[in-house]
Amino acid sequence: MNTRPDPDKLLALVTADEGQLARGTLKIFFGASAGVGKTYAMLSEARRLAAEGRDVLVGVIEHHGRSETRALVEGLDILPRLEIDHRGVKVHEFDLDAALARRPSLILMDEFAHTNAPGSRHPKRWQDVEELLDNGIDVYTTLNVQHLESVNDQVARLTGVWVKETVPDSVFDEAADIALIDIPSDELLKRLADGKVYVAEGAHTRAAENFFKKTNLGALRELALRRTAERVDAQNDQLSAALGHNEAALSEKV
C-alpha cells in the first residue's frame, strides 16, 4: 500500500480547515476511440483504491456486454439508476441527488460526453460531474478525443462522422489528471473484428466502417496524443509561474 501523503487530500484538508468546502478532483481516462480500454483501466484503478479502503461508488458504467469489464464491476458498490419517463418510454439515468446524499469519496462516471434524458437536472453528464466536484466528491470518468469541442470539426473531416455529443475543452484542461489509454491501431481493429468494440445501436454501417479505418484511427491517436501533450505543457507553465510567484514572495519576506 502506498503510504505517501496524497497532495490533493492534503490540500482538501487545508481548505476544510479554512471553512470552505474542498472541491473534488477529476481524473479523465482519455483515448482515441471506443475499444482502447478506458473503462477497463478506470475500473482496475478504482478496484485497487477500494481494496486500500477508499469509498468507491459506481455511478455509471457501460460495459456493453464485455465480460472482462463486467467482472471488474462485481464487488463494487453500485448506485441504482434513476428511472425517467420520456414520452412513454422508461429510460435510466444517473441519479445525481442519490449520489450527493451518499457522498462517496470517489465516484465512477463512464462516458463523460453523454447527453442526459429530458427531465434530468442537467442536459449533459459532464455537468452532473461538475456538481459532484463542487460538493467535494472525486470523480473518475472516460472520454474519447472526438468528443472534445475543439477537434469536433477536424474529426468530422477525417472520418466523415459528425459527433454530436461534446465536452468543453475548458473542463478537460481543468481536470486534475489525464490518463492516456492507447493501443496500436492494428490491435484495435482486431478487437473490432472480434466484437469487443461497442458501436452504438442504429449507427449507420458505412459510417462505422469509415470511422474505424486504419488511417482514421492513426489520425485520432495523433489528436489524442497532441491534445494530452498540450495540456501537460499548459500545466507545466502554470506550475512554473506558481513556483516563481512563491519564490518572489519568499524573497520579499527574507
XYZ file of N, CA and C in Angstrom:
762
model
N 0.849 -1.205 0.000
C 0.000 0.000 0.000
C 0.881 1.250 0.000
N 0.488 2.218 -0.787
C 1.237 3.470 -0.857
C 0.909 4.322 0.362
N 1.918 4.602 1.195
C 1.684 5.357 2.420
C 2.065 6.822 2.300
N 2.526 7.211 1.115
C 2.894 8.620 0.930
C 1.646 9.497 0.971
N 1.726 10.686 1.551
C 0.555 11.560 1.602
C 0.121 11.990 0.206
N -1.171 12.013 -0.001
C -1.744 12.450 -1.271
C -1.830 13.972 -1.251
N -1.122 14.676 -2.150
C -1.143 16.149 -2.113
C -2.535 16.724 -2.299
N -3.378 16.068 -3.104
C -4.742 16.562 -3.305
C -5.534 16.489 -2.002
N -5.331 15.385 -1.246
C -6.055 15.237 0.018
C -5.544 16.222 1.071
N -4.224 16.470 1.055
C -3.667 17.463 1.979
C -4.249 18.839 1.698
N -4.364 19.171 0.404
C -4.959 20.452 0.027
C -6.406 20.521 0.477
N -7.116 19.401 0.351
C -8.517 19.367 0.772
C -8.633 19.622 2.274
N -7.720 19.040 3.053
C -7.754 19.252 4.496
C -7.500 20.713 4.857
N -6.534 21.315 4.147
C -6.227 22.722 4.391
C -7.441 23.586 4.076
N -8.065 23.307 2.938
C -9.243 24.076 2.535
C -10.369 23.912 3.548
N -10.528 22.666 4.038
C -11.580 22.415 5.023
C -11.314 23.186 6.303
N -10.029 23.252 6.688
C -9.667 23.997 7.888
C -9.993 25.472 7.745
N -9.977 25.948 6.518
C -10.265 27.354 6.274
C -11.769 27.614 6.203
N -12.572 26.551 6.450
C -14.014 26.722 6.486
C -14.679 26.683 5.123
N -13.976 26.208 4.125
C -14.550 26.123 2.788
C -14.733 24.663 2.393
N -15.683 24.397 1.536
C -15.882 23.053 1.014
C -14.846 22.796 -0.068
N -13.982 21.797 0.159
C -12.944 21.484 -0.816
C -13.566 20.882 -2.065
N -13.170 21.378 -3.226
C -13.680 20.843 -4.485
C -13.041 19.490 -4.745
N -13.828 18.566 -5.267
C -13.311 17.257 -5.622
C -12.355 17.347 -6.805
N -11.613 16.265 -7.033
C -10.676 16.225 -8.151
C -11.213 15.317 -9.249
N -10.901 15.659 -10.492
C -11.387 14.929 -11.660
C -10.228 14.256 -12.381
N -10.381 12.960 -12.644
C -9.418 12.233 -13.463
C -10.140 11.687 -14.676
N -9.587 11.974 -15.870
C -10.189 11.539 -17.128
C -9.325 10.450 -17.749
N -9.941 9.298 -18.015
C -9.284 8.226 -18.755
C -9.599 8.492 -20.235
N -8.586 8.906 -20.961
C -8.732 9.550 -22.267
C -8.156 8.661 -23.366
N -8.865 8.568 -24.494
C -8.378 7.737 -25.586
C -8.799 8.244 -26.944
N -8.283 7.595 -27.978
C -8.550 7.999 -29.354
C -9.887 7.484 -29.858
N -10.404 6.421 -29.242
C -11.590 5.782 -29.795
C -12.208 4.837 -28.779
N -13.439 4.440 -29.061
C -14.035 3.344 -28.303
C -13.181 2.096 -28.491
N -13.100 1.271 -27.445
C -12.415 -0.006 -27.571
C -10.967 -0.031 -27.138
N -10.396 1.122 -26.739
C -8.975 1.128 -26.370
C -8.743 0.669 -24.927
N -9.830 0.591 -24.128
C -9.693 0.084 -22.767
C -9.815 1.116 -21.666
N -10.496 2.228 -21.940
C -10.611 3.299 -20.942
C -11.411 2.847 -19.714
N -12.570 2.251 -19.944
C -13.415 1.814 -18.833
C -12.715 0.734 -18.019
N -12.049 -0.181 -18.710
C -11.312 -1.250 -18.041
C -10.217 -0.671 -17.141
N -9.474 0.303 -17.674
C -8.405 0.936 -16.890
C -8.972 1.688 -15.694
N -10.076 2.384 -15.893
C -10.707 3.127 -14.801
C -11.162 2.181 -13.694
N -11.811 1.090 -14.066
C -12.291 0.129 -13.079
C -11.135 -0.560 -12.358
N -10.080 -0.866 -13.090
C -8.922 -1.528 -12.473
C -8.318 -0.651 -11.386
N -8.167 0.639 -11.677
C -7.613 1.552 -10.675
C -8.574 1.739 -9.510
N -9.871 1.819 -9.822
C -10.868 2.002 -8.765
C -10.907 0.789 -7.829
N -10.770 -0.396 -8.376
C -10.755 -1.599 -7.542
C -9.532 -1.611 -6.616
N -8.405 -1.164 -7.134
C -7.202 -1.099 -6.300
C -7.409 -0.128 -5.139
N -8.009 1.019 -5.437
C -8.266 2.010 -4.394
C -9.276 1.494 -3.371
N -10.296 0.788 -3.863
C -11.298 0.220 -2.956
C -10.656 -0.809 -2.032
N -9.728 -1.595 -2.560
C -9.034 -2.598 -1.756
C -8.174 -1.948 -0.678
N -7.742 -0.710 -0.935
C -6.935 0.035 0.035
C -7.800 0.787 1.045
N -9.122 0.662 0.900
C -10.017 1.279 1.861
C -10.737 2.517 1.384
N -10.554 2.890 0.122
C -11.238 4.080 -0.418
C -12.719 3.776 -0.632
N -13.572 4.728 -0.312
C -15.019 4.576 -0.509
C -15.352 4.881 -1.966
N -15.488 3.824 -2.775
C -15.705 3.950 -4.217
C -17.147 3.583 -4.552
N -17.800 4.414 -5.343
C -19.171 4.163 -5.777
C -19.232 4.156 -7.303
N -19.895 3.155 -7.871
C -20.126 3.104 -9.315
C -21.368 3.932 -9.620
N -21.168 5.089 -10.251
C -22.300 5.918 -10.644
C -22.877 5.445 -11.961
N -22.012 5.365 -12.985
C -22.407 4.870 -14.309
C -21.233 4.092 -14.897
N -21.470 2.844 -15.249
C -20.505 2.055 -16.004
C -21.237 1.414 -17.170
N -20.698 1.608 -18.371
C -21.271 0.993 -19.572
C -20.311 -0.098 -20.045
N -20.614 -1.355 -19.656
C -19.718 -2.447 -20.045
C -20.043 -3.005 -21.428
N -21.239 -2.655 -21.981
C -21.634 -3.047 -23.329
C -21.476 -4.553 -23.575
N -21.737 -5.311 -22.524
C -21.706 -6.760 -22.662
C -20.331 -7.386 -22.604
N -19.289 -6.592 -22.402
C -17.939 -7.158 -22.339
C -17.752 -7.850 -20.989
N -17.539 -9.156 -21.028
C -17.470 -9.948 -19.799
C -16.312 -9.523 -18.906
N -15.152 -9.179 -19.520
C -13.997 -8.814 -18.716
C -14.218 -7.483 -17.992
N -14.966 -6.568 -18.633
C -15.285 -5.289 -17.982
C -16.355 -5.486 -16.919
N -17.365 -6.277 -17.245
C -18.445 -6.540 -16.283
C -17.902 -7.177 -15.010
N -16.909 -8.051 -15.151
C -16.336 -8.730 -13.985
C -15.682 -7.749 -13.020
N -15.128 -6.665 -13.558
C -14.461 -5.678 -12.705
C -15.448 -4.868 -11.861
N -16.719 -4.843 -12.266
C -17.742 -4.119 -11.505
C -18.173 -4.914 -10.277
N -18.078 -6.236 -10.371
C -18.549 -7.104 -9.291
C -17.804 -6.798 -7.994
N -18.573 -6.655 -6.928
C -17.988 -6.378 -5.614
C -17.914 -4.904 -5.276
N -18.087 -4.030 -6.268
C -18.108 -2.590 -6.007
C -19.522 -2.135 -5.667
N -19.622 -1.083 -4.895
C -20.925 -0.516 -4.537
C -21.488 0.207 -5.760
N -22.707 -0.163 -6.160
C -23.316 0.379 -7.378
C -24.529 1.229 -7.030
N -24.571 2.438 -7.568
C -25.698 3.343 -7.345
C -26.833 2.971 -8.305
N -28.043 2.703 -7.799
C -29.165 2.404 -8.700
C -29.456 3.573 -9.627
N -29.852 3.265 -10.847
C -30.179 4.313 -11.811
C -31.539 4.938 -11.497
N -31.682 6.174 -11.923
C -32.942 6.905 -11.791
C -33.794 6.635 -13.025
N -35.039 6.225 -12.819
C -35.945 5.942 -13.943
C -36.693 7.217 -14.330
N -36.607 7.575 -15.598
C -37.272 8.769 -16.118
C -38.232 8.360 -17.229
N -39.447 8.890 -17.170
C -40.451 8.607 -18.206
C -40.340 9.686 -19.273
N -39.874 9.306 -20.474
C -39.730 10.252 -21.573
C -40.622 9.815 -22.730
N -41.728 10.539 -22.883
C -42.692 10.257 -23.951
C -43.163 8.806 -23.930
N -43.449 8.339 -22.717
C -43.962 6.988 -22.567
C -42.913 5.896 -22.553
N -41.648 6.288 -22.683
C -40.550 5.315 -22.679
C -39.747 5.491 -21.386
N -39.502 4.374 -20.698
C -38.717 4.416 -19.470
C -37.223 4.408 -19.817
N -36.504 5.431 -19.386
C -35.057 5.483 -19.571
C -34.410 5.576 -18.196
N -33.188 5.084 -18.106
C -32.490 5.049 -16.820
C -31.232 5.902 -16.895
N -31.149 6.868 -15.999
C -30.045 7.806 -15.981
C -29.375 7.823 -14.610
N -28.246 8.493 -14.550
C -27.518 8.674 -13.299
C -28.376 9.442 -12.302
N -28.411 8.969 -11.057
C -29.211 9.605 -10.014
C -28.311 10.569 -9.225
N -28.290 11.815 -9.662
C -27.396 12.807 -9.069
C -27.720 13.068 -7.603
N -28.992 13.218 -7.283
C -29.360 13.516 -5.899
C -29.000 12.363 -4.969
N -29.186 11.129 -5.421
C -28.828 9.971 -4.599
C -27.319 9.913 -4.376
N -26.547 10.280 -5.401
C -25.088 10.291 -5.270
C -24.643 11.349 -4.270
N -25.262 12.528 -4.332
C -24.917 13.600 -3.397
C -25.281 13.216 -1.959
N -26.400 12.500 -1.801
C -26.805 12.061 -0.468
C -25.861 10.976 0.061
N -25.403 10.112 -0.832
C -24.492 9.012 -0.452
C -23.088 9.531 -0.130
N -22.632 10.569 -0.828
C -21.350 11.237 -0.624
C -20.170 10.266 -0.526
N -19.875 9.530 -1.589
C -18.693 8.666 -1.574
C -17.425 9.510 -1.683
N -16.296 8.894 -1.419
C -15.020 9.574 -1.624
C -14.733 9.708 -3.115
N -15.090 8.665 -3.882
C -14.812 8.617 -5.321
C -15.986 7.986 -6.031
N -16.403 8.589 -7.134
C -17.490 8.032 -7.933
C -17.028 7.836 -9.375
N -17.453 6.729 -9.988
C -17.075 6.399 -11.366
C -18.200 6.795 -12.305
N -17.859 7.594 -13.327
C -18.854 8.116 -14.267
C -18.376 7.878 -15.700
N -18.775 6.774 -16.283
C -18.380 6.446 -17.647
C -19.006 7.424 -18.644
N -18.394 7.538 -19.825
C -18.944 8.298 -20.960
C -19.275 9.744 -20.568
N -18.229 10.509 -20.367
C -18.293 11.895 -19.899
C -19.168 12.785 -20.776
N -19.197 12.512 -22.083
C -19.909 13.392 -23.017
C -21.382 13.024 -23.194
N -21.865 12.048 -22.455
C -23.245 11.558 -22.588
C -24.275 12.677 -22.441
N -25.331 12.621 -23.257
C -26.460 13.544 -23.145
C -27.537 12.906 -22.277
N -27.928 13.586 -21.214
C -28.944 13.056 -20.314
C -30.338 13.147 -20.937
N -31.222 12.285 -20.463
C -32.600 12.293 -20.934
C -33.306 13.552 -20.468
N -34.260 14.068 -21.259
C -35.064 15.210 -20.819
C -35.698 14.904 -19.464
N -35.690 15.884 -18.582
C -36.198 15.678 -17.232
C -35.087 15.546 -16.208
N -33.856 15.322 -16.694
C -32.694 15.296 -15.799
C -32.370 16.721 -15.365
N -31.662 16.870 -14.246
C -31.336 18.220 -13.762
C -30.429 18.951 -14.743
N -29.465 18.248 -15.317
C -28.538 18.850 -16.262
C -28.666 18.174 -17.622
N -28.480 18.931 -18.702
C -28.553 18.324 -20.044
C -27.431 17.315 -20.304
N -26.250 17.534 -19.709
C -25.079 16.722 -20.030
C -24.491 16.073 -18.774
N -23.884 14.893 -18.973
C -23.266 14.191 -17.853
C -22.090 14.979 -17.283
N -21.343 15.689 -18.148
C -20.209 16.441 -17.618
C -20.676 17.524 -16.644
N -21.920 17.982 -16.801
C -22.472 18.953 -15.860
C -22.845 18.288 -14.531
N -23.306 17.036 -14.590
C -23.515 16.262 -13.359
C -22.191 16.133 -12.606
N -21.131 15.840 -13.357
C -19.808 15.678 -12.756
C -19.357 16.979 -12.093
N -19.603 18.104 -12.748
C -19.228 19.392 -12.154
C -19.917 19.600 -10.809
N -21.180 19.202 -10.707
C -21.887 19.365 -9.437
C -21.313 18.434 -8.369
N -20.937 17.224 -8.767
C -20.293 16.306 -7.829
C -18.980 16.909 -7.311
N -18.175 17.444 -8.225
C -16.906 18.055 -7.842
C -17.120 19.246 -6.912
N -18.119 20.058 -7.221
C -18.414 21.221 -6.385
C -18.801 20.817 -4.962
N -19.285 19.578 -4.812
C -19.684 19.076 -3.497
C -18.604 18.222 -2.844
N -17.367 18.345 -3.348
C -16.235 17.709 -2.692
C -16.043 16.243 -3.000
N -16.698 15.723 -4.039
C -16.595 14.302 -4.399
C -15.624 14.152 -5.570
N -14.652 13.268 -5.431
C -13.726 12.978 -6.531
C -14.433 12.140 -7.595
N -14.053 12.352 -8.858
C -14.700 11.656 -9.970
C -13.658 11.096 -10.924
N -13.868 9.843 -11.344
C -13.158 9.246 -12.469
C -14.150 9.148 -13.624
N -13.695 9.488 -14.835
C -14.577 9.404 -15.994
C -13.782 9.003 -17.230
N -14.496 8.721 -18.330
C -13.858 8.311 -19.584
C -14.280 9.240 -20.712
N -13.367 9.441 -21.669
C -13.641 10.366 -22.772
C -12.810 9.997 -23.990
N -13.445 10.014 -25.165
C -12.732 9.862 -26.436
C -12.407 11.236 -27.008
N -11.292 11.326 -27.724
C -10.830 12.619 -28.225
C -11.862 13.285 -29.134
N -12.632 12.495 -29.889
C -13.595 13.100 -30.820
C -14.713 13.859 -30.116
N -14.839 13.685 -28.801
C -15.880 14.386 -28.052
C -15.413 15.730 -27.491
N -14.172 16.114 -27.756
C -13.706 17.438 -27.353
C -14.190 18.471 -28.368
N -14.723 19.583 -27.882
C -15.291 20.599 -28.770
C -14.284 21.103 -29.800
N -13.038 21.302 -29.370
C -12.053 21.946 -30.239
C -11.667 21.100 -31.451
N -11.865 19.785 -31.382
C -11.463 18.920 -32.507
C -12.664 18.339 -33.239
N -13.861 18.763 -32.878
C -15.084 18.198 -33.447
C -15.124 18.314 -34.974
N -14.845 19.510 -35.494
C -14.861 19.709 -36.946
C -13.773 18.886 -37.628
N -12.604 18.843 -37.021
C -11.483 18.093 -37.588
C -11.795 16.605 -37.663
N -12.417 16.068 -36.625
C -12.791 14.647 -36.612
C -13.819 14.364 -37.705
N -14.764 15.275 -37.888
C -15.775 15.094 -38.927
C -15.137 15.049 -40.312
N -14.146 15.914 -40.545
C -13.458 15.915 -41.846
C -12.648 14.634 -42.037
N -12.040 14.150 -40.972
C -11.202 12.953 -41.062
C -12.014 11.689 -41.304
N -13.105 11.566 -40.564
C -13.830 10.296 -40.522
C -15.142 10.289 -41.286
N -15.671 11.463 -41.580
C -16.989 11.523 -42.204
C -18.119 11.317 -41.209
N -17.786 11.246 -39.924
C -18.774 11.034 -38.867
C -18.839 12.288 -38.000
N -20.026 12.881 -37.914
C -20.206 14.069 -37.101
C -20.599 13.653 -35.691
N -19.777 13.988 -34.702
C -20.030 13.633 -33.306
C -20.844 14.749 -32.657
N -22.064 14.422 -32.214
C -22.957 15.435 -31.674
C -22.692 15.737 -30.206
N -22.221 14.752 -29.450
C -22.010 14.931 -28.017
C -20.582 15.411 -27.762
N -20.452 16.585 -27.178
C -19.118 17.158 -26.944
C -18.974 17.668 -25.507
N -17.718 17.835 -25.117
C -17.361 18.370 -23.804
C -16.493 19.611 -24.024
N -16.746 20.708 -23.313
C -15.899 21.901 -23.474
C -14.441 21.597 -23.128
N -13.518 22.146 -23.903
C -12.098 21.927 -23.639
C -11.687 22.481 -22.281
N -12.375 23.496 -21.813
C -12.029 24.071 -20.507
C -12.201 23.040 -19.395
N -13.211 22.183 -19.504
C -13.439 21.140 -18.499
C -12.310 20.123 -18.548
N -11.893 19.763 -19.759
C -10.781 18.833 -19.945
C -9.490 19.422 -19.371
N -9.232 20.677 -19.677
C -7.986 21.321 -19.250
C -7.909 21.504 -17.738
N -9.053 21.615 -17.088
C -9.070 21.842 -15.649
C -9.048 20.547 -14.837
N -9.094 19.399 -15.500
C -9.056 18.120 -14.779
C -7.737 17.990 -14.017
N -7.796 17.354 -12.856
C -6.599 17.175 -12.043
C -5.612 16.223 -12.700
N -6.137 15.230 -13.452
C -5.270 14.215 -14.042
C -5.893 13.691 -15.323
N -5.050 13.466 -16.327
C -5.471 12.836 -17.571
C -4.640 11.569 -17.756
N -5.308 10.427 -17.877
C -4.613 9.161 -18.133
C -4.877 8.771 -19.591
N -3.853 8.846 -20.426
C -4.000 8.497 -21.837
C -3.969 6.978 -21.976
N -5.046 6.409 -22.476
C -5.154 4.965 -22.689
C -5.027 4.729 -24.192
N -3.959 4.039 -24.591
C -3.639 3.955 -26.017
C -3.231 2.538 -26.395
N -3.721 2.060 -27.544
C -3.278 0.788 -28.096
C -3.034 0.987 -29.590
N -2.184 0.168 -30.208
C -1.928 0.303 -31.641
C -3.210 0.104 -32.467
N -3.266 0.749 -33.620
C -4.459 0.676 -34.468
C -4.764 -0.748 -34.887
N -3.741 -1.538 -35.201
C -3.966 -2.926 -35.614
C -4.630 -3.734 -34.507
N -4.211 -3.490 -33.279
C -4.811 -4.207 -32.147
C -6.265 -3.796 -31.952
N -6.546 -2.510 -32.143
C -7.923 -2.040 -32.010
C -8.806 -2.632 -33.104
N -8.296 -2.711 -34.330
C -9.061 -3.298 -35.437
C -9.334 -4.778 -35.174
N -8.395 -5.466 -34.552
C -8.623 -6.871 -34.200
C -9.711 -6.975 -33.147
N -9.686 -6.072 -32.179
C -10.745 -6.059 -31.164
C -12.106 -5.792 -31.805
N -12.131 -4.918 -32.808
C -13.369 -4.634 -33.532
C -13.865 -5.885 -34.252
N -12.945 -6.586 -34.931
C -13.306 -7.801 -35.659
C -13.795 -8.898 -34.718
N -13.265 -8.903 -33.493
C -13.662 -9.913 -32.506
C -14.938 -9.546 -31.753
N -15.529 -8.404 -32.121
C -16.769 -7.981 -31.483
C -16.579 -7.383 -30.103
N -15.375 -6.885 -29.816
C -15.082 -6.340 -28.492
C -15.152 -4.818 -28.436
N -15.541 -4.202 -29.543
C -15.672 -2.741 -29.589
C -17.137 -2.399 -29.803
N -17.680 -1.591 -28.915
C -19.087 -1.218 -28.995
C -19.305 -0.149 -30.066
N -20.246 -0.420 -30.960
C -20.692 0.573 -31.936
C -22.155 0.855 -31.629
N -22.499 2.119 -31.433
C -23.835 2.494 -30.967
C -24.932 1.900 -31.837
N -25.998 1.453 -31.181
C -27.138 0.910 -31.908
C -27.716 1.981 -32.839
N -28.025 1.566 -34.041
C -28.586 2.498 -35.006
C -27.546 3.262 -35.793
N -26.265 3.094 -35.444
C -25.217 3.778 -36.200
C -25.190 3.229 -37.623
N -25.035 4.107 -38.586
C -25.000 3.698 -39.985
C -23.764 2.818 -40.208
N -23.984 1.659 -40.816
C -22.893 0.698 -41.005
C -21.726 1.325 -41.742
N -22.014 2.059 -42.807
C -20.939 2.656 -43.593
C -20.177 3.685 -42.770
N -20.918 4.465 -41.941
C -20.253 5.451 -41.101
C -19.322 4.774 -40.109
N -19.805 3.658 -39.505
C -18.965 2.922 -38.558
C -17.724 2.377 -39.254
N -17.912 1.865 -40.461
C -16.775 1.337 -41.219
C -15.779 2.446 -41.546
N -16.290 3.608 -41.916
C -15.411 4.735 -42.228
C -14.635 5.178 -40.997
N -15.327 5.210 -39.866
C -14.694 5.690 -38.643
C -13.527 4.795 -38.243
N -13.694 3.498 -38.394
C -12.678 2.554 -37.932
C -11.698 2.128 -39.023
N -11.492 2.981 -40.006
C -10.407 2.739 -40.953
C -9.071 2.981 -40.252
N -8.052 2.239 -40.682
C -6.747 2.345 -40.026
C -6.182 3.764 -40.112
N -6.364 4.415 -41.266
C -5.851 5.785 -41.409
C -6.552 6.733 -40.436
N -7.863 6.554 -40.261
C -8.604 7.397 -39.321
C -8.149 7.163 -37.887
N -7.957 5.899 -37.540
C -7.539 5.578 -36.180
C -6.163 6.165 -35.881
N -5.287 6.128 -36.872
C -3.965 6.725 -36.692
C -4.062 8.220 -36.467
N -4.938 8.868 -37.237
C -5.112 10.322 -37.080
C -5.728 10.659 -35.725
N -6.677 9.837 -35.259
C -7.307 10.070 -33.965
C -6.301 9.865 -32.824
N -5.447 8.857 -32.973
C -4.390 8.640 -31.959
C -3.472 9.867 -31.891
N -3.127 10.408 -33.054
C -2.267 11.590 -33.077
C -2.947 12.777 -32.397
N -4.262 12.933 -32.646
C -5.012 14.008 -31.996
C -5.010 13.844 -30.477
N -5.236 12.616 -30.027
C -5.292 12.357 -28.588
C -3.938 12.626 -27.935
N -2.868 12.173 -28.595
C -1.524 12.396 -28.062
C -1.195 13.882 -28.008
N -1.530 14.601 -29.097
C -1.219 16.025 -29.153
C -2.016 16.809 -28.115
N -3.300 16.455 -27.978
C -4.143 17.188 -27.013
C -3.670 16.942 -25.582
N -3.228 15.723 -25.300
C -2.694 15.415 -23.972
C -1.404 16.182 -23.721
N -0.537 16.222 -24.728
C 0.732 16.937 -24.589
C 0.508 18.435 -24.377
N -0.463 19.000 -25.093
C -0.775 20.420 -24.934
C -1.206 20.713 -23.500
N -2.004 19.829 -22.955
C -2.479 20.037 -21.590
C -1.331 19.938 -20.583
N -0.430 18.966 -20.791
C 0.730 18.823 -19.907
C 1.601 20.075 -19.966
N 1.824 20.593 -21.168
C 2.632 21.803 -21.325
C 1.994 22.985 -20.599
N 0.672 23.114 -20.730
C -0.032 24.217 -20.068
C 0.073 24.091 -18.554
N -0.039 22.858 -18.038
C 0.078 22.652 -16.595
C 1.484 22.968 -16.104
N 2.492 22.579 -16.893
C 3.876 22.878 -16.519
C 4.122 24.382 -16.469
N 3.529 25.105 -17.436
C 3.667 26.564 -17.443
C 3.023 27.170 -16.190
N 1.845 26.650 -15.821
C 1.159 27.154 -14.628
C 1.967 26.866 -13.370
N 2.554 25.651 -13.324
C 3.354 25.276 -12.160
C 4.588 26.165 -12.048
N 5.235 26.417 -13.189
C 6.420 27.273 -13.181
C 6.075 28.681 -12.724
N 4.941 29.189 -13.200
C 4.509 30.527 -12.803
C 4.210 30.577 -11.310
N 3.562 29.523 -10.794
C 3.227 29.472 -9.369
C 4.490 29.398 -8.515
N 5.461 28.589 -8.953
C 6.719 28.478 -8.217
C 7.479 29.804 -8.217
N 7.466 30.465 -9.382
C 8.128 31.760 -9.465
C 7.479 32.778 -8.544
N 6.158 32.755 -8.467
C 5.432 33.674 -7.590
C 5.791 33.397 -6.133
N 5.824 32.105 -5.763
C 6.142 31.750 -4.382
C 7.571 32.136 -4.012
N 8.512 31.934 -4.934
C 9.916 32.314 -4.677
C 10.041 33.817 -4.484
N 9.284 34.563 -5.301
C 9.327 36.016 -5.182
C 8.760 36.458 -3.832
N 7.684 35.782 -3.400
C 7.062 36.128 -2.122
C 8.005 35.815 -0.961
N 8.715 34.677 -1.057
C 9.669 34.307 -0.012
C 10.819 35.291 0.054
N 11.289 35.740 -1.129
C 12.391 36.704 -1.167
C 12.012 37.994 -0.489
N 10.752 38.430 -0.712
C 10.295 39.660 -0.091
C 10.272 39.545 1.432
N 9.861 38.337 1.915
C 9.796 38.137 3.369
C 11.189 38.133 3.989
N 12.153 37.536 3.252
C 13.529 37.484 3.742
C 14.144 38.879 3.737
